[in-house]
Amino acid sequence: MSLLVLKFGGTSVGDVERIKNAAAKVEAEVRRGHKVAVVVSAMAGVTDQLIGYCRSVSPHHSPREHDAVVSTGEQITAGLMAMALQQRGLNARSWQGWQVPLMTDSTHSKARIMDVKAESLLKRIQDGEVGVMAGFQGIAGDGSVTTLGRGGSDTSAVALAVALKADRCDIYTDVDGVYTTDPRIDSKASKIPHISYEEMLEMASRGAKVLQTRSVEMAMRYHMPVQVLSTFANAVGSDLPGTLVTDGDDTMEENMVTGIAYTRDQAKVTLVKVADRPGVAAAVFGPLARAGVNIDMIVQTAGDNNTTDITFTISKNDLDRAKQVLETERANIHYDHISASSGVVKISLIGGGMRSHAGVAATMFETLADKKINIHAIETSEIVLGVLIAEEYTELALRALHTAYGLDAK
Ligand code: ADP
Ligand code: ASP
Ligand code: MG
């Protein structure tokens, strides 16, 4: 007998029939003798609709009230799921974030989980009840309802699994596992049976939205096994048909490249002819950091006549703010002009085996050169190789690289 947390994403609870289908999976696990907690997302599209309501009342609405509204999608699903389970003869009860309580800080719309006080929930599970927790939401110290950021129900599920000391957290979604790249972009993508936390963390933070990055961080910190699997297949999680995300297995040879992710909505900014003197990087990036602009890649080109060009990438949403900051700081930085473009994408290769294989980068550059795709910036770390290219080449580059690294489904 195990204690399992089953999370159902938006598509998995997209309408009442699907909620009933998800309830059947929960029942199958309970009938096998497992203790089960369920975490649900809002029905597909509901969170977007709620955000739309907030925006149409006021573009600059209060963050507290924003969360009061957008957290309600999950509240509905939790109640409906508990009813569907009761209809199947199971003992079930819904739990809103504040009822658990799942405590967070007060950063509305991207709150961080501080503590999950799951004692009452656990007691009832041990007594044979199925606890259905609303994902995505929590409660701050001042009693306000908070939400955890888009895709946050994954993080709710892992946090609950950790608090309950569950044996595994199963994430039911609309694909049957983690793929070598987004299966919607490349039909040759293949399912990865087992991926390490470290690789999954890089995949998620570089755009593979199948798991929210913070859920992987948390699973890694507490060594919580996570499985990604399909809500549409007949099998349930105990049959282990999905992708298992766990600690790396030292006894196995790691792949040179395990997966490829992409991050759209990037912008590239170049400061042309910056005075080449000590302290210039601080003069550029200090004010940007203080304005809350997150910098990703940085490239400095060797210049002449005591000037240099500094290029960096940021999220497209931050572009206007970044330009404003740089204009304001013009006298401190000393540059000729700013050149900025937003039609760029970052493609990242991820693989634990990069540590021990040579030639990963050469293959990437040759493959892109072959397709006449220009590289604007390069980034490397222990298990990642990232390049910035024009957005229009996203699909072409992904597919070519997928083939070049031998990842195409057989
Ligand atoms: P849910 O609503 O269940 O949380 P999401 O839409 O958040 O589901 O995540 C599932 C989606 O993630 C898939 O439909 C797929 O398009 C996308 N995705 C992106 N990269 C990958 C990948 N490498 N493997 C699997 N799915 C991926
Ligand atoms: N409903 C929230 C969202 O759409 C949280 C989630 O589904 O994980 O982002
Ligand atoms: Mg999701």
GROMACS .gro file of C-alpha atoms and ligand atoms in nm:
model
  447
    1MET     CA    1   0.000   0.000   0.000
    2SER     CA    2   0.129   0.343  -0.093
    3LEU     CA    3   0.021   0.698  -0.035
    4LEU     CA    4  -0.019   0.870  -0.371
    5VAL     CA    5  -0.095   1.226  -0.479
    6LEU     CA    6  -0.276   1.241  -0.814
    7LYS     CA    7  -0.286   1.577  -0.990
    8PHE     CA    8  -0.524   1.644  -1.277
    9GLY     CA    9  -0.447   1.941  -1.506
   10GLY     CA   10  -0.692   2.166  -1.690
   11THR     CA   11  -0.758   1.937  -1.987
   12SER     CA   12  -0.801   1.637  -1.756
   13VAL     CA   13  -1.090   1.816  -1.582
   14GLY     CA   14  -1.200   2.017  -1.888
   15ASP     CA   15  -1.568   1.924  -1.855
   16VAL     CA   16  -1.791   1.718  -1.630
   17GLU     CA   17  -1.734   1.396  -1.828
   18ARG     CA   18  -1.360   1.437  -1.790
   19ILE     CA   19  -1.394   1.499  -1.418
   20LYS     CA   20  -1.587   1.171  -1.399
   21ASN     CA   21  -1.313   1.000  -1.600
   22ALA     CA   22  -1.049   1.134  -1.360
   23ALA     CA   23  -1.259   1.016  -1.065
   24ALA     CA   24  -1.256   0.664  -1.216
   25LYS     CA   25  -0.874   0.672  -1.209
   26VAL     CA   26  -0.876   0.781  -0.847
   27GLU     CA   27  -1.114   0.498  -0.765
   28ALA     CA   28  -0.891   0.245  -0.944
   29GLU     CA   29  -0.597   0.347  -0.724
   30VAL     CA   30  -0.811   0.336  -0.408
   31ARG     CA   31  -0.941  -0.013  -0.499
   32ARG     CA   32  -0.581  -0.130  -0.529
   33GLY     CA   33  -0.543  -0.040  -0.165
   34HIS     CA   34  -0.363   0.293  -0.197
   35LYS     CA   35  -0.430   0.599   0.014
   36VAL     CA   36  -0.496   0.889  -0.220
   37ALA     CA   37  -0.494   1.269  -0.219
   38VAL     CA   38  -0.605   1.450  -0.535
   39VAL     CA   39  -0.501   1.797  -0.655
   40VAL     CA   40  -0.703   1.963  -0.929
   41SER     CA   41  -0.655   2.253  -1.169
   42ALA     CA   42  -0.931   2.478  -1.297
   43MET     CA   43  -1.124   2.342  -1.596
   44ALA     CA   44  -0.932   2.422  -1.919
   45GLY     CA   45  -0.973   2.787  -2.018
   46VAL     CA   46  -1.132   2.897  -1.689
   47THR     CA   47  -0.823   3.065  -1.544
   48ASP     CA   48  -0.776   3.265  -1.868
   49GLN     CA   49  -1.140   3.369  -1.855
   50LEU     CA   50  -1.109   3.484  -1.492
   51ILE     CA   51  -0.795   3.683  -1.573
   52GLY     CA   52  -0.989   3.839  -1.861
   53TYR     CA   53  -1.266   3.950  -1.623
   54CYS     CA   54  -1.012   4.117  -1.395
   55ARG     CA   55  -0.848   4.300  -1.684
   56SER     CA   56  -1.176   4.422  -1.822
   57VAL     CA   57  -1.281   4.570  -1.488
   58SER     CA   58  -0.950   4.751  -1.455
   59PRO     CA   59  -0.611   4.701  -1.623
   60HIS     CA   60  -0.437   4.801  -1.299
   61HIS     CA   61  -0.646   4.609  -1.050
   62SER     CA   62  -0.539   4.517  -0.699
   63PRO     CA   63  -0.318   4.204  -0.683
   64ARG     CA   64  -0.508   4.085  -0.376
   65GLU     CA   65  -0.844   4.095  -0.553
   66HIS     CA   66  -0.688   3.942  -0.866
   67ASP     CA   67  -0.604   3.633  -0.662
   68ALA     CA   68  -0.947   3.636  -0.496
   69VAL     CA   69  -1.094   3.600  -0.847
   70VAL     CA   70  -0.851   3.370  -1.031
   71SER     CA   71  -0.827   3.117  -0.746
   72THR     CA   72  -1.195   3.033  -0.785
   73GLY     CA   73  -1.150   2.808  -1.089
   74GLU     CA   74  -0.982   2.544  -0.875
   75GLN     CA   75  -1.246   2.579  -0.604
   76ILE     CA   76  -1.516   2.466  -0.849
   77THR     CA   77  -1.319   2.166  -0.974
   78ALA     CA   78  -1.230   2.050  -0.622
   79GLY     CA   79  -1.597   2.042  -0.523
   80LEU     CA   80  -1.705   1.869  -0.844
   81MET     CA   81  -1.429   1.610  -0.812
   82ALA     CA   82  -1.526   1.533  -0.452
   83MET     CA   83  -1.887   1.487  -0.568
   84ALA     CA   84  -1.780   1.260  -0.856
   85LEU     CA   85  -1.583   1.046  -0.610
   86GLN     CA   86  -1.876   1.029  -0.368
   87GLN     CA   87  -2.095   0.924  -0.660
   88ARG     CA   88  -1.860   0.625  -0.701
   89GLY     CA   89  -1.914   0.530  -0.340
   90LEU     CA   90  -1.587   0.672  -0.209
   91ASN     CA   91  -1.546   0.880   0.100
   92ALA     CA   92  -1.420   1.213  -0.033
   93ARG     CA   93  -1.396   1.575   0.072
   94SER     CA   94  -1.273   1.892  -0.094
   95TRP     CA   95  -1.012   2.119   0.062
   96GLN     CA   96  -0.955   2.480  -0.042
   97GLY     CA   97  -0.600   2.608   0.001
   98TRP     CA   98  -0.695   2.800   0.317
   99GLN     CA   99  -0.868   2.496   0.466
  100VAL     CA  100  -0.557   2.274   0.450
  101PRO     CA  101  -0.396   2.532   0.507
  102LEU     CA  102  -0.132   2.575   0.236
  103MET     CA  103   0.060   2.876   0.367
  104THR     CA  104   0.237   3.110   0.126
  105ASP     CA  105   0.411   3.445   0.131
  106SER     CA  106   0.207   3.742   0.015
  107THR     CA  107   0.352   3.789  -0.336
  108HIS     CA  108   0.015   3.782  -0.509
  109SER     CA  109  -0.010   3.589  -0.837
  110LYS     CA  110   0.331   3.429  -0.786
  111ALA     CA  111   0.326   3.340  -0.417
  112ARG     CA  112   0.583   3.100  -0.276
  113ILE     CA  113   0.479   2.812  -0.054
  114MET     CA  114   0.606   2.848   0.303
  115ASP     CA  115   0.442   2.549   0.470
  116VAL     CA  116   0.168   2.293   0.411
  117LYS     CA  117   0.001   2.212   0.742
  118ALA     CA  118  -0.155   1.889   0.624
  119GLU     CA  119  -0.210   1.711   0.959
  120SER     CA  120  -0.593   1.715   0.944
  121LEU     CA  121  -0.593   1.616   0.578
  122LEU     CA  122  -0.349   1.332   0.646
  123LYS     CA  123  -0.553   1.204   0.939
  124ARG     CA  124  -0.863   1.180   0.723
  125ILE     CA  125  -0.669   1.010   0.441
  126GLN     CA  126  -0.539   0.754   0.687
  127ASP     CA  127  -0.897   0.694   0.793
  128GLY     CA  128  -0.984   0.608   0.432
  129GLU     CA  129  -1.109   0.940   0.294
  130VAL     CA  130  -0.987   1.083  -0.038
  131GLY     CA  131  -0.877   1.445   0.010
  132VAL     CA  132  -0.928   1.668  -0.295
  133MET     CA  133  -0.722   1.986  -0.272
  134ALA     CA  134  -0.776   2.286  -0.496
  135GLY     CA  135  -0.444   2.348  -0.672
  136PHE     CA  136  -0.282   2.684  -0.754
  137GLN     CA  137  -0.405   2.859  -0.438
  138GLY     CA  138  -0.290   2.920  -0.085
  139ILE     CA  139  -0.329   3.164   0.201
  140ALA     CA  140  -0.089   3.436   0.312
  141GLY     CA  141  -0.009   3.524   0.674
  142ASP     CA  142  -0.264   3.810   0.668
  143GLY     CA  143  -0.542   3.573   0.562
  144SER     CA  144  -0.553   3.681   0.196
  145VAL     CA  145  -0.598   3.417  -0.073
  146THR     CA  146  -0.291   3.386  -0.298
  147THR     CA  147  -0.209   3.203  -0.622
  148LEU     CA  148   0.115   3.035  -0.725
  149GLY     CA  149   0.167   3.149  -1.086
  150ARG     CA  150   0.054   2.987  -1.413
  151GLY     CA  151   0.086   2.612  -1.405
  152GLY     CA  152   0.102   2.634  -1.023
  153SER     CA  153  -0.115   2.330  -0.954
  154ASP     CA  154   0.189   2.113  -1.032
  155THR     CA  155   0.367   2.285  -0.745
  156SER     CA  156   0.064   2.247  -0.517
  157ALA     CA  157   0.064   1.874  -0.592
  158VAL     CA  158   0.433   1.822  -0.521
  159ALA     CA  159   0.415   2.035  -0.205
  160LEU     CA  160   0.123   1.829  -0.080
  161ALA     CA  161   0.304   1.505  -0.166
  162VAL     CA  162   0.605   1.624   0.036
  163ALA     CA  163   0.387   1.729   0.331
  164LEU     CA  164   0.204   1.393   0.330
  165LYS     CA  165   0.533   1.203   0.281
  166ALA     CA  166   0.368   1.040  -0.020
  167ASP     CA  167   0.539   0.762  -0.211
  168ARG     CA  168   0.486   0.933  -0.548
  169CYS     CA  169   0.317   1.230  -0.713
  170ASP     CA  170   0.140   1.143  -1.041
  171ILE     CA  171   0.074   1.435  -1.277
  172TYR     CA  172  -0.207   1.346  -1.519
  173THR     CA  173  -0.206   1.565  -1.830
  174ASP     CA  174  -0.288   1.570  -2.202
  175VAL     CA  175   0.037   1.400  -2.311
  176ASP     CA  176   0.152   1.059  -2.190
  177GLY     CA  177   0.487   1.172  -2.056
  178VAL     CA  178   0.779   1.409  -2.095
  179TYR     CA  179   0.899   1.409  -2.456
  180THR     CA  180   1.235   1.482  -2.611
  181THR     CA  181   1.078   1.807  -2.730
  182ASP     CA  182   0.729   1.957  -2.735
  183PRO     CA  183   0.526   1.693  -2.927
  184ARG     CA  184   0.305   1.971  -3.062
  185ILE     CA  185   0.601   2.118  -3.249
  186ASP     CA  186   0.780   1.802  -3.361
  187SER     CA  187   0.576   1.493  -3.440
  188LYS     CA  188   0.896   1.285  -3.421
  189ALA     CA  189   0.941   1.368  -3.052
  190SER     CA  190   0.976   1.052  -2.843
  191LYS     CA  191   0.871   0.979  -2.488
  192ILE     CA  192   1.146   0.977  -2.226
  193PRO     CA  193   1.087   0.686  -1.984
  194HIS     CA  194   1.305   0.829  -1.707
  195ILE     CA  195   1.453   1.175  -1.661
  196SER     CA  196   1.660   1.317  -1.374
  197TYR     CA  197   1.535   1.611  -1.166
  198GLU     CA  198   1.832   1.810  -1.285
  199GLU     CA  199   1.750   1.760  -1.654
  200MET     CA  200   1.377   1.813  -1.598
  201LEU     CA  201   1.447   2.136  -1.413
  202GLU     CA  202   1.640   2.268  -1.713
  203MET     CA  203   1.372   2.145  -1.956
  204ALA     CA  204   1.097   2.317  -1.754
  205SER     CA  205   1.278   2.643  -1.691
  206ARG     CA  206   1.367   2.665  -2.061
  207GLY     CA  207   1.012   2.630  -2.183
  208ALA     CA  208   0.882   2.272  -2.154
  209LYS     CA  209   0.568   2.375  -1.969
  210VAL     CA  210   0.459   2.016  -1.900
  211LEU     CA  211   0.572   2.075  -1.539
  212GLN     CA  212   0.595   2.410  -1.362
  213THR     CA  213   0.964   2.476  -1.288
  214ARG     CA  214   0.902   2.527  -0.918
  215SER     CA  215   0.735   2.187  -0.886
  216VAL     CA  216   1.053   2.024  -1.016
  217GLU     CA  217   1.270   2.231  -0.781
  218MET     CA  218   1.062   2.115  -0.489
  219ALA     CA  219   1.056   1.750  -0.598
  220MET     CA  220   1.435   1.761  -0.635
  221ARG     CA  221   1.488   1.919  -0.293
  222TYR     CA  222   1.277   1.655  -0.117
  223HIS     CA  223   1.355   1.359  -0.349
  224MET     CA  224   0.986   1.317  -0.430
  225PRO     CA  225   0.936   1.083  -0.729
  226VAL     CA  226   0.710   1.247  -0.988
  227GLN     CA  227   0.543   1.071  -1.277
  228VAL     CA  228   0.393   1.250  -1.581
  229LEU     CA  229   0.123   1.044  -1.754
  230SER     CA  230  -0.182   1.066  -1.975
  231THR     CA  231  -0.529   1.127  -1.849
  232PHE     CA  232  -0.669   0.968  -2.166
  233ALA     CA  233  -0.495   0.628  -2.138
  234ASN     CA  234  -0.660   0.335  -1.962
  235ALA     CA  235  -0.366   0.263  -1.736
  236VAL     CA  236  -0.330   0.433  -1.400
  237GLY     CA  237  -0.012   0.557  -1.232
  238SER     CA  238   0.054   0.236  -1.042
  239ASP     CA  239   0.109   0.064  -1.377
  240LEU     CA  240   0.395   0.313  -1.430
  241PRO     CA  241   0.336   0.391  -1.797
  242GLY     CA  242   0.447   0.755  -1.795
  243THR     CA  243   0.774   0.942  -1.751
  244LEU     CA  244   0.938   0.907  -1.413
  245VAL     CA  245   1.124   1.210  -1.281
  246THR     CA  246   1.365   1.107  -1.006
  247ASP     CA  247   1.726   1.137  -0.893
  248GLY     CA  248   1.977   1.058  -1.168
  249ASP     CA  249   2.083   0.697  -1.190
  250ASP     CA  250   2.462   0.678  -1.164
  251THR     CA  251   2.476   0.327  -1.298
  252MET     CA  252   2.332   0.427  -1.634
  253GLU     CA  253   2.511   0.597  -1.921
  254GLU     CA  254   2.354   0.938  -1.958
  255ASN     CA  255   2.241   1.064  -2.295
  256MET     CA  256   2.449   1.333  -2.453
  257VAL     CA  257   2.126   1.520  -2.528
  258THR     CA  258   1.809   1.412  -2.346
  259GLY     CA  259   1.575   1.683  -2.468
  260ILE     CA  260   1.536   2.014  -2.648
  261ALA     CA  261   1.333   2.303  -2.511
  262TYR     CA  262   1.254   2.645  -2.650
  263THR     CA  263   1.164   2.977  -2.491
  264ARG     CA  264   0.963   3.220  -2.700
  265ASP     CA  265   0.885   3.580  -2.611
  266GLN     CA  266   1.246   3.676  -2.571
  267ALA     CA  267   1.395   4.012  -2.664
  268LYS     CA  268   1.751   4.100  -2.753
  269VAL     CA  269   1.902   4.437  -2.660
  270THR     CA  270   2.237   4.564  -2.785
  271LEU     CA  271   2.410   4.868  -2.645
  272VAL     CA  272   2.628   4.984  -2.931
  273LYS     CA  273   2.967   5.144  -2.869
  274VAL     CA  274   2.971   5.139  -2.493
  275ALA     CA  275   3.271   5.301  -2.328
  276ASP     CA  276   3.507   5.011  -2.250
  277ARG     CA  277   3.613   5.083  -1.893
  278PRO     CA  278   3.599   4.912  -1.552
  279GLY     CA  279   3.253   4.926  -1.397
  280VAL     CA  280   3.059   4.950  -1.721
  281ALA     CA  281   2.880   4.615  -1.676
  282ALA     CA  282   2.776   4.727  -1.329
  283ALA     CA  283   2.651   5.057  -1.472
  284VAL     CA  284   2.434   4.867  -1.724
  285PHE     CA  285   2.306   4.572  -1.522
  286GLY     CA  286   2.280   4.731  -1.176
  287PRO     CA  287   1.996   4.971  -1.268
  288LEU     CA  288   1.821   4.699  -1.473
  289ALA     CA  289   1.827   4.463  -1.176
  290ARG     CA  290   1.690   4.735  -0.948
  291ALA     CA  291   1.406   4.787  -1.196
  292GLY     CA  292   1.323   4.416  -1.171
  293VAL     CA  293   1.438   4.326  -1.523
  294ASN     CA  294   1.565   3.967  -1.535
  295ILE     CA  295   1.868   3.926  -1.761
  296ASP     CA  296   1.926   3.593  -1.932
  297MET     CA  297   2.214   3.569  -2.181
  298ILE     CA  298   2.493   3.829  -2.200
  299VAL     CA  299   2.744   3.871  -2.483
  300GLN     CA  300   3.017   4.133  -2.492
  301THR     CA  301   3.201   4.175  -2.819
  302ALA     CA  302   3.559   4.294  -2.830
  303GLY     CA  303   3.547   4.642  -2.975
  304ASP     CA  304   3.798   4.896  -3.087
  305ASN     CA  305   3.875   5.259  -2.998
  306ASN     CA  306   3.794   5.186  -2.636
  307THR     CA  307   3.435   5.089  -2.707
  308THR     CA  308   3.255   4.759  -2.696
  309ASP     CA  309   2.906   4.625  -2.780
  310ILE     CA  310   2.704   4.463  -2.501
  311THR     CA  311   2.415   4.237  -2.600
  312PHE     CA  312   2.174   4.074  -2.355
  313THR     CA  313   1.841   3.897  -2.363
  314ILE     CA  314   1.533   3.954  -2.149
  315SER     CA  315   1.167   3.862  -2.153
  316LYS     CA  316   0.976   4.051  -2.423
  317ASN     CA  317   0.743   4.190  -2.153
  318ASP     CA  318   1.037   4.370  -1.993
  319LEU     CA  319   1.161   4.534  -2.313
  320ASP     CA  320   0.995   4.875  -2.272
  321ARG     CA  321   1.103   4.899  -1.910
  322ALA     CA  322   1.460   4.800  -1.996
  323LYS     CA  323   1.484   5.063  -2.273
  324GLN     CA  324   1.349   5.327  -2.038
  325VAL     CA  325   1.608   5.240  -1.772
  326LEU     CA  326   1.892   5.248  -2.024
  327GLU     CA  327   1.779   5.585  -2.163
  328THR     CA  328   1.769   5.727  -1.810
  329GLU     CA  329   2.118   5.590  -1.738
  330ARG     CA  330   2.265   5.706  -2.069
  331ALA     CA  331   2.497   5.963  -1.911
  332ASN     CA  332   2.636   5.709  -1.662
  333ILE     CA  333   2.686   5.428  -1.913
  334HIS     CA  334   2.808   5.624  -2.220
  335TYR     CA  335   2.688   5.440  -2.532
  336ASP     CA  336   2.613   5.540  -2.888
  337HIS     CA  337   2.268   5.389  -2.932
  338ILE     CA  338   2.038   5.102  -2.833
  339SER     CA  339   1.932   4.840  -3.084
  340ALA     CA  340   1.650   4.610  -2.971
  341SER     CA  341   1.445   4.336  -3.133
  342SER     CA  342   1.183   4.103  -2.996
  343GLY     CA  343   1.147   3.836  -3.264
  344VAL     CA  344   1.395   3.593  -3.109
  345VAL     CA  345   1.372   3.251  -2.947
  346LYS     CA  346   1.614   3.057  -2.730
  347ILE     CA  347   1.665   2.693  -2.817
  348SER     CA  348   1.825   2.484  -2.542
  349LEU     CA  349   1.976   2.137  -2.561
  350ILE     CA  350   1.966   1.957  -2.225
  351GLY     CA  351   2.158   1.644  -2.134
  352GLY     CA  352   2.338   1.512  -1.826
  353GLY     CA  353   2.580   1.338  -2.061
  354MET     CA  354   2.719   1.670  -2.187
  355ARG     CA  355   2.959   1.659  -1.893
  356SER     CA  356   3.141   1.366  -2.043
  357HIS     CA  357   3.086   1.399  -2.418
  358ALA     CA  358   3.281   1.622  -2.652
  359GLY     CA  359   3.137   1.762  -2.972
  360VAL     CA  360   2.788   1.859  -2.857
  361ALA     CA  361   2.835   2.221  -2.955
  362ALA     CA  362   3.000   2.144  -3.289
  363THR     CA  363   2.700   1.933  -3.397
  364MET     CA  364   2.461   2.210  -3.298
  365PHE     CA  365   2.649   2.481  -3.487
  366GLU     CA  366   2.692   2.265  -3.797
  367THR     CA  367   2.325   2.170  -3.798
  368LEU     CA  368   2.213   2.531  -3.774
  369ALA     CA  369   2.469   2.647  -4.031
  370ASP     CA  370   2.343   2.381  -4.267
  371LYS     CA  371   1.993   2.533  -4.242
  372LYS     CA  372   2.140   2.884  -4.283
  373ILE     CA  373   2.018   2.985  -3.938
  374ASN     CA  374   2.219   3.264  -3.780
  375ILE     CA  375   2.311   3.245  -3.409
  376HIS     CA  376   2.281   3.573  -3.214
  377ALA     CA  377   2.407   3.453  -2.878
  378ILE     CA  378   2.534   3.133  -2.718
  379GLU     CA  379   2.509   3.009  -2.362
  380THR     CA  380   2.668   2.703  -2.208
  381SER     CA  381   2.655   2.541  -1.866
  382GLU     CA  382   2.729   2.192  -1.739
  383ILE     CA  383   2.426   2.021  -1.889
  384VAL     CA  384   2.284   2.289  -2.120
  385LEU     CA  385   2.374   2.447  -2.450
  386GLY     CA  386   2.151   2.735  -2.556
  387VAL     CA  387   2.142   2.953  -2.865
  388LEU     CA  388   1.942   3.259  -2.956
  389ILE     CA  389   1.801   3.262  -3.310
  390ALA     CA  390   1.529   3.444  -3.507
  391GLU     CA  391   1.185   3.325  -3.395
  392GLU     CA  392   1.075   3.237  -3.748
  393TYR     CA  393   1.323   2.946  -3.750
  394THR     CA  394   1.196   2.785  -3.427
  395GLU     CA  395   1.033   2.479  -3.584
  396LEU     CA  396   1.304   2.434  -3.847
  397ALA     CA  397   1.584   2.448  -3.590
  398LEU     CA  398   1.407   2.223  -3.340
  399ARG     CA  399   1.335   1.953  -3.592
  400ALA     CA  400   1.682   1.961  -3.746
  401LEU     CA  401   1.852   1.941  -3.406
  402HIS     CA  402   1.614   1.668  -3.292
  403THR     CA  403   1.723   1.457  -3.587
  404ALA     CA  404   2.091   1.548  -3.557
  405TYR     CA  405   2.110   1.423  -3.197
  406GLY     CA  406   1.935   1.096  -3.279
  407LEU     CA  407   1.621   1.178  -3.079
  408ASP     CA  408   1.359   1.107  -3.350
  409ALA     CA  409   1.107   0.839  -3.257
  410LYS     CA  410   1.200   0.508  -3.417
  411ADP     P1  411  -0.195   2.070  -1.774
  411ADP     O1  412  -0.311   2.155  -1.810
  411ADP     O2  413  -0.231   1.925  -1.758
  411ADP     O3  414  -0.116   2.122  -1.659
  411ADP     P2  415  -0.001   2.178  -1.961
  411ADP     O4  416  -0.065   2.236  -2.082
  411ADP     O5  417   0.043   2.271  -1.853
  411ADP     O6  418  -0.100   2.067  -1.902
  411ADP     O7  419   0.125   2.089  -2.002
  411ADP     C1  420   0.114   1.988  -2.100
  411ADP     C2  421   0.165   2.041  -2.234
  411ADP     O8  422   0.304   2.065  -2.226
  411ADP     C3  423   0.153   1.944  -2.349
  411ADP     O9  424   0.026   1.950  -2.411
  411ADP     C4  425   0.267   1.983  -2.443
  411ADP    O10  426   0.224   2.058  -2.555
  411ADP     C5  427   0.352   2.076  -2.358
  411ADP     N1  428   0.495   2.039  -2.364
  411ADP     C6  429   0.596   2.125  -2.389
  411ADP     N2  430   0.713   2.062  -2.391
  411ADP     C7  431   0.687   1.932  -2.364
  411ADP     C8  432   0.771   1.815  -2.351
  411ADP     N3  433   0.903   1.821  -2.366
  411ADP     N4  434   0.709   1.698  -2.324
  411ADP     C9  435   0.576   1.690  -2.308
  411ADP     N5  436   0.493   1.796  -2.320
  411ADP    C10  437   0.548   1.916  -2.347
  412ASP     N1  438  -0.528   2.697  -1.338
  412ASP     C1  439  -0.394   2.750  -1.325
  412ASP     C2  440  -0.341   2.788  -1.463
  412ASP     O1  441  -0.413   2.775  -1.561
  412ASP     C3  442  -0.301   2.658  -1.254
  412ASP     C4  443  -0.276   2.525  -1.322
  412ASP     O2  444  -0.355   2.480  -1.406
  412ASP     O3  445  -0.174   2.462  -1.289
  412ASP     O4  446  -0.231   2.834  -1.474
  413MG      MG  447   0.032   2.270  -1.646
   0.00000   0.00000   0.00000
